[in-house]
Short mmCIF file of C-alpha atoms in Angstrom, two decimals:
data_model
loop_
_atom_site.label_atom_id
_atom_site.label_comp_id
_atom_site.label_asym_id
_atom_site.label_seq_id
_atom_site.Cartn_x
_atom_site.Cartn_y
_atom_site.Cartn_z
CA GLY A 1 -17.29 14.44 -34.32
CA ASP A 2 -19.50 11.57 -32.09
CA SER A 3 -17.46 9.18 -30.30
CA VAL A 4 -17.43 6.73 -27.03
CA THR A 5 -15.16 6.10 -24.44
CA GLN A 6 -15.63 2.83 -22.19
CA MET A 7 -13.56 1.57 -19.82
CA GLU A 8 -10.66 -0.44 -20.69
CA GLY A 9 -10.43 -4.39 -19.69
CA PRO A 10 -10.28 -7.01 -19.35
CA VAL A 11 -12.27 -7.00 -16.07
CA THR A 12 -12.09 -10.30 -13.99
CA LEU A 13 -14.73 -10.89 -11.59
CA SER A 14 -15.85 -13.79 -9.52
CA GLU A 15 -19.49 -15.18 -9.61
CA GLU A 16 -22.33 -13.07 -8.09
CA ALA A 17 -20.14 -10.19 -8.15
CA PHE A 18 -21.36 -6.63 -8.96
CA LEU A 19 -20.85 -5.23 -12.44
CA THR A 20 -20.35 -1.89 -13.87
CA ILE A 21 -18.94 -0.97 -17.13
CA ASN A 22 -18.55 2.82 -17.45
CA CYS A 23 -19.47 4.38 -20.94
CA THR A 24 -19.22 8.22 -21.74
CA TYR A 25 -20.16 9.79 -24.88
CA THR A 26 -19.52 12.85 -26.86
CA ALA A 27 -22.30 13.80 -29.58
CA THR A 28 -24.15 16.48 -31.24
CA GLY A 29 -28.14 16.18 -31.09
CA TYR A 30 -29.73 13.61 -29.17
CA PRO A 31 -28.29 10.08 -30.04
CA SER A 32 -29.58 6.60 -29.28
CA LEU A 33 -27.45 4.76 -27.05
CA PHE A 34 -26.78 0.78 -26.91
CA TRP A 35 -24.85 -1.59 -25.28
CA TYR A 36 -23.70 -4.45 -27.32
CA VAL A 37 -22.30 -8.06 -26.52
CA GLN A 38 -20.23 -10.41 -28.33
CA TYR A 39 -20.06 -14.10 -26.96
CA PRO A 40 -16.79 -15.92 -28.02
CA GLY A 41 -16.93 -16.61 -31.61
CA GLU A 42 -19.95 -15.12 -32.35
CA GLY A 43 -21.33 -11.67 -33.90
CA LEU A 44 -22.37 -9.06 -32.12
CA GLN A 45 -26.02 -9.09 -30.10
CA LEU A 46 -27.92 -6.13 -28.80
CA LEU A 47 -28.20 -6.31 -25.00
CA LEU A 48 -30.02 -3.04 -24.55
CA LYS A 49 -30.84 0.37 -25.26
CA ALA A 50 -32.18 3.66 -24.50
CA THR A 51 -33.70 6.40 -26.96
CA LYS A 52 -33.62 9.53 -24.89
CA ALA A 53 -32.44 11.01 -21.74
CA ASP A 54 -33.40 9.53 -18.24
CA ASP A 55 -34.64 6.04 -20.06
CA LYS A 56 -33.44 3.17 -18.60
CA GLY A 57 -32.39 -0.04 -20.82
CA SER A 58 -32.47 -3.46 -19.24
CA ASN A 59 -32.13 -7.09 -20.59
CA LYS A 60 -31.12 -10.07 -18.55
CA GLY A 61 -30.40 -8.47 -15.80
CA PHE A 62 -28.59 -5.89 -16.70
CA GLU A 63 -29.48 -2.25 -16.86
CA ALA A 64 -28.15 1.10 -18.28
CA THR A 65 -29.61 4.43 -17.56
CA TYR A 66 -29.10 7.59 -20.45
CA ARG A 67 -27.73 10.30 -18.47
CA LYS A 68 -27.43 13.44 -20.40
CA GLU A 69 -26.07 15.37 -17.34
CA THR A 70 -23.17 13.21 -17.18
CA THR A 71 -23.03 12.13 -21.20
CA SER A 72 -22.84 8.11 -19.40
CA PHE A 73 -24.33 5.15 -20.10
CA HIS A 74 -22.70 2.95 -17.55
CA LEU A 75 -23.53 -0.84 -17.84
CA GLU A 76 -24.53 -2.54 -14.49
CA LYS A 77 -25.59 -6.04 -13.17
CA GLY A 78 -26.06 -6.75 -9.76
CA SER A 79 -25.29 -10.31 -9.72
CA VAL A 80 -22.96 -11.82 -12.63
CA GLN A 81 -22.60 -15.52 -13.86
CA VAL A 82 -19.97 -17.07 -15.81
CA SER A 83 -22.31 -17.26 -18.97
CA ASP A 84 -21.79 -13.45 -18.79
CA SER A 85 -18.31 -13.38 -20.05
CA ALA A 86 -18.28 -11.55 -23.39
CA VAL A 87 -16.69 -8.66 -24.60
CA TYR A 88 -19.09 -5.67 -24.23
CA PHE A 89 -19.50 -2.50 -26.62
CA CYS A 90 -21.17 0.61 -25.49
CA ALA A 91 -22.37 2.21 -29.05
CA LEU A 92 -24.60 5.41 -30.15
CA GLY A 93 -26.38 6.38 -32.81
CA GLY A 94 -28.34 9.00 -34.61
CA GLY A 95 -31.91 9.35 -32.65
CA TYR A 96 -33.40 10.96 -35.83
CA SER A 97 -32.34 9.46 -38.86
CA SER A 98 -33.23 5.69 -39.50
CA ALA A 99 -30.02 4.89 -41.66
CA SER A 100 -27.66 6.60 -39.20
CA LYS A 101 -24.61 4.72 -38.43
CA ILE A 102 -23.71 3.25 -35.08
CA ILE A 103 -20.48 4.35 -33.44
CA PHE A 104 -18.64 1.86 -30.86
CA GLY A 105 -16.38 2.25 -28.26
CA SER A 106 -13.47 -0.02 -27.94
CA GLY A 107 -14.91 -2.55 -26.03
CA THR A 108 -14.37 -4.29 -22.66
CA ARG A 109 -13.78 -7.86 -22.34
CA LEU A 110 -15.43 -9.38 -18.97
CA SER A 111 -14.36 -12.57 -17.68
CA ILE A 112 -16.25 -14.01 -14.63
CA ARG A 113 -14.75 -16.66 -12.60
CA PRO A 114 -16.88 -19.62 -10.90
CA GLY B 1 -36.80 -12.21 -35.08
CA ALA B 2 -34.60 -10.33 -37.64
CA VAL B 3 -31.96 -12.62 -38.50
CA VAL B 4 -28.84 -11.62 -40.78
CA SER B 5 -26.70 -14.52 -42.37
CA GLN B 6 -22.93 -14.14 -43.16
CA HIS B 7 -21.09 -16.41 -45.71
CA PRO B 8 -18.63 -17.82 -45.15
CA SER B 9 -17.90 -17.60 -41.43
CA ARG B 10 -14.19 -18.52 -42.19
CA VAL B 11 -12.44 -18.26 -45.55
CA ILE B 12 -8.36 -18.68 -46.31
CA CYS B 13 -7.38 -17.74 -49.43
CA LYS B 14 -3.56 -17.20 -50.73
CA SER B 15 -2.26 -13.50 -51.34
CA GLY B 16 -3.40 -11.88 -54.77
CA THR B 17 -6.70 -13.40 -54.89
CA SER B 18 -10.06 -12.05 -53.97
CA VAL B 19 -12.61 -12.99 -51.54
CA LYS B 20 -16.41 -12.54 -51.83
CA ILE B 21 -18.28 -12.14 -48.33
CA GLU B 22 -22.29 -12.42 -48.49
CA CYS B 23 -24.28 -10.70 -45.83
CA ARG B 24 -28.37 -11.93 -46.38
CA SER B 25 -31.34 -10.58 -44.26
CA LEU B 26 -33.22 -13.70 -44.10
CA ASP B 27 -36.65 -12.57 -42.72
CA PHE B 28 -36.88 -8.63 -43.67
CA GLN B 29 -35.82 -6.41 -46.45
CA ALA B 30 -32.77 -4.18 -45.60
CA THR B 31 -32.32 -1.08 -47.47
CA THR B 32 -29.42 -0.36 -45.69
CA MET B 33 -26.50 -2.41 -44.57
CA PHE B 34 -23.43 -1.82 -43.06
CA TRP B 35 -19.79 -3.74 -43.09
CA TYR B 36 -17.46 -3.50 -40.50
CA ARG B 37 -13.81 -4.43 -39.71
CA GLN B 38 -12.57 -5.82 -36.17
CA PHE B 39 -8.86 -6.05 -35.41
CA PRO B 40 -7.95 -8.69 -32.70
CA LYS B 41 -9.11 -7.24 -29.00
CA GLN B 42 -10.49 -4.04 -30.93
CA SER B 43 -13.62 -2.32 -31.62
CA LEU B 44 -15.58 -2.41 -34.81
CA MET B 45 -14.58 -0.24 -37.51
CA LEU B 46 -17.15 1.13 -39.78
CA MET B 47 -16.25 0.67 -43.13
CA ALA B 48 -18.88 1.65 -45.39
CA THR B 49 -22.66 1.91 -45.53
CA SER B 50 -24.15 -0.23 -48.58
CA ASN B 51 -27.51 1.21 -50.14
CA GLU B 52 -29.62 -1.16 -52.30
CA GLY B 53 -29.55 0.16 -55.57
CA SER B 54 -26.87 2.53 -55.31
CA LYS B 55 -23.03 3.07 -54.77
CA ALA B 56 -21.88 2.37 -51.49
CA THR B 57 -20.45 5.45 -48.91
CA TYR B 58 -17.18 4.73 -47.65
CA GLU B 59 -15.70 5.78 -44.91
CA GLN B 60 -12.23 7.73 -44.72
CA GLY B 61 -9.35 5.98 -45.25
CA VAL B 62 -11.07 2.71 -46.57
CA GLU B 63 -10.00 1.80 -50.43
CA LYS B 64 -13.15 1.60 -52.84
CA ASP B 65 -11.29 -0.40 -54.98
CA LYS B 66 -9.65 -2.63 -52.62
CA PHE B 67 -13.29 -3.43 -50.72
CA LEU B 68 -15.88 -3.53 -53.42
CA ILE B 69 -19.38 -3.38 -52.12
CA ASN B 70 -22.59 -4.54 -53.98
CA HIS B 71 -26.01 -4.27 -52.70
CA ALA B 72 -27.80 -5.55 -55.75
CA SER B 73 -31.29 -6.68 -53.78
CA LEU B 74 -33.29 -5.62 -50.75
CA THR B 75 -31.55 -8.95 -48.86
CA LEU B 76 -28.03 -9.20 -49.87
CA SER B 77 -24.74 -7.29 -49.97
CA THR B 78 -21.51 -8.51 -50.51
CA LEU B 79 -17.87 -7.55 -49.92
CA THR B 80 -15.34 -8.33 -52.02
CA VAL B 81 -11.59 -8.31 -51.02
CA THR B 82 -9.37 -7.61 -54.18
CA SER B 83 -6.30 -8.76 -54.37
CA ALA B 84 -5.73 -9.70 -51.01
CA HIS B 85 -2.79 -9.15 -48.51
CA PRO B 86 -1.71 -10.57 -45.49
CA GLU B 87 -2.66 -7.43 -43.62
CA ASP B 88 -6.05 -7.72 -45.05
CA SER B 89 -6.55 -10.55 -42.23
CA SER B 90 -9.54 -9.64 -40.13
CA PHE B 91 -12.68 -10.36 -39.02
CA TYR B 92 -15.40 -8.76 -41.24
CA ILE B 93 -19.12 -8.42 -39.71
CA CYS B 94 -21.96 -6.91 -41.52
CA SER B 95 -25.11 -5.50 -39.89
CA ALA B 96 -28.61 -4.73 -41.40
CA GLN B 97 -30.89 -2.01 -40.54
CA PHE B 98 -34.22 -3.57 -39.03
CA PRO B 99 -37.04 -1.70 -40.70
CA SER B 100 -39.24 -0.94 -37.65
CA GLY B 101 -36.28 -0.41 -34.95
CA ALA B 102 -35.02 2.60 -34.98
CA ASN B 103 -30.99 2.37 -35.14
CA VAL B 104 -31.26 -0.96 -33.76
CA LEU B 105 -28.98 -3.15 -35.98
CA THR B 106 -28.83 -6.74 -36.58
CA PHE B 107 -25.40 -8.52 -36.67
CA GLY B 108 -24.19 -11.26 -38.96
CA ALA B 109 -21.94 -13.43 -37.00
CA GLY B 110 -18.97 -12.34 -39.01
CA SER B 111 -16.08 -13.76 -41.51
CA ARG B 112 -12.83 -14.53 -40.37
CA LEU B 113 -10.60 -13.92 -43.59
CA THR B 114 -6.76 -15.38 -43.17
CA VAL B 115 -4.59 -14.33 -46.30
CA LEU B 116 -1.62 -16.52 -46.28
#
């Protein structure tokens, strides 16, 4: 079945460092790909998404490119801030059914040191 | 923007009692809502898909009689944990399908259940 694998955390970086969180997926068909973020004590928020191959999703300085050839959707940010400390979830969903369920990766906890 | 409200945010109950958690879409109608369970430091596990006006679809391994889901209107779905036990203690999160956003889910802030 469909699945998402993302790099294990926790990841600890200094402020202004470059961030990469790896995510690969296994899916039939042509799924949409997502990154969700969960700040401490809050629910999940959609960070960015990509709906087809070679699409780049971006938001708040974060970027991820849908790579069909490597089945990857790695999250990157050029300069992280303390406020980026959160848990990040890679996820996939059906691209052709509006009611398809979303499958999440295990989450990566990111901590940024001042 | 789309907002999903979940209530209560925290609940503590005694073993053997039942607890109801509400999930409301505040400014849009949601024919489909999803209920997830999140264990500490782990990912979200989909429990069931809640469809307005029909029975919920449960994922394999989730007890239907234990976790009762009702989706009586286009803006409200409820999850009732019946005869709760300490192992049911967890973070429960609902989400709703925003009508115009293909596969984009809006999540509630979650409900932390602690069973003593």
